[in-house]
């Protein structure tokens, strides 16, 4: 049987961040990472399209938590100890400079996830962290002062263990057998499939819009206002991704079949839009309605909306009937689209679900059910929208666990 002070199960982002910080804080500690694969940090490698979106330029803890549909409340405290600014400093201290993109996402200046992997591997080596590959954990037993961990080939023993296995159903089962509650996993962060003549010719077009998810009775159940991107399959962009993440648990029982209402004019009401259209009618009567886009909408979108309102391309503003304008106001501010399924967002498979947050002490990320067992990363029922927030959860959790286990 191999012994260690701390065994970290899972050689991903959270596992490495925990191991390095623990070994740095207490060099006496024997730290082992058990990884089931033949390589570590495989998700980091492919993350952010191979560039690794390490974190996000949001430096106010409360604001940062707004990006976590699950974990919003629980992460506020931990973010006061370790958050985005600390992440930047942590990497900078180790020779990895990060840069901010226009939308706030942060990447290594090298634009390569390998920079992050190289940093982790060299730090782990420098600090004597032992990394064992092909060690798939099959069993965890709790004894009086120790945990016994069985992998496919070996047995290990440690006083403290950190579970950093990401979204992994088998480990969740093991954790259930140790008394934990696991919230079942459902997909989060996806795009909406929509087949509709109004958007079929507009892939690639992006505009600010407000989108509501409606229930069978037409009542609003979710709402978001952000840039919306029309794709070959339907709709994506922050407005849709936010709805998919916040609505992960609402949309799953609907089997991803529901209606959305799009307001292409964002916050403008149908009545106000109608007033604006009437004014346009009185001001530019001679112009054809179809030709020039209004409300700063992209021209192709405007023309598609005009067509969808049943208005002939040759009609001038002066000739537009009250009914024409009413239909147009409706299509502009309350256009209903039928969603018939979902698609993965850029290969980024994020799931909502994991260890129930009520069973975790967020000062230390220790289990409230099983003493000396800690969690870091996606194994918990925490997930975020896209933008570097999922990794930030791994760094924050890993850092706090490291502080707790080296006390
Ligand atoms: C394609 C893609 C791109 C992404 N891009 C970004 C991005 O740019 N920015 C961002 O913030 N987030 C991104 N994410 C999300 C991010 O990768 C995860 O949130 C993050 O990797 C979670 O880290 P983790 O350490 O908790 O889990 P993981 O990275 O999944 O690591 C868990 C590790 O545990 C190991 N393991 C599992 N079971 C066992 C077992 N039984 N025994 C031993 N080892 C085990 C696994 O093999 C794995 O190595 C992306 C996700 C995907 C899929």
Short mmCIF file of C-alpha atoms in Angstrom, two decimals, residues 30 47 50 54 60 67 103 123 147 186 208 244 259-260 338 358 379-380 383:
data_model
loop_
_atom_site.label_atom_id
_atom_site.label_comp_id
_atom_site.label_asym_id
_atom_site.label_seq_id
_atom_site.Cartn_x
_atom_site.Cartn_y
_atom_site.Cartn_z
CA UNK A 30 3.66 14.18 0.50
CA UNK A 47 -9.95 24.56 -23.70
CA UNK A 50 -6.58 25.45 -27.74
CA UNK A 54 -7.91 31.04 -18.02
CA UNK A 60 -15.62 42.58 -8.15
CA UNK A 67 -21.83 34.31 -14.00
CA UNK A 103 -15.06 40.89 -24.18
CA UNK A 123 5.69 23.62 -10.81
CA UNK A 147 -8.85 6.91 3.56
CA UNK A 186 -28.03 17.85 -17.10
CA UNK A 208 -28.29 42.97 -29.37
CA UNK A 244 -29.19 27.70 -21.64
CA UNK A 259 -40.99 28.77 -27.73
CA UNK A 260 -38.90 31.88 -27.34
CA UNK A 338 -39.99 27.52 -32.01
CA UNK A 358 -25.33 22.21 1.02
CA UNK A 379 -17.21 17.65 -9.30
CA UNK A 380 -19.35 20.11 -7.32
CA UNK A 383 -21.03 25.66 -13.37
#
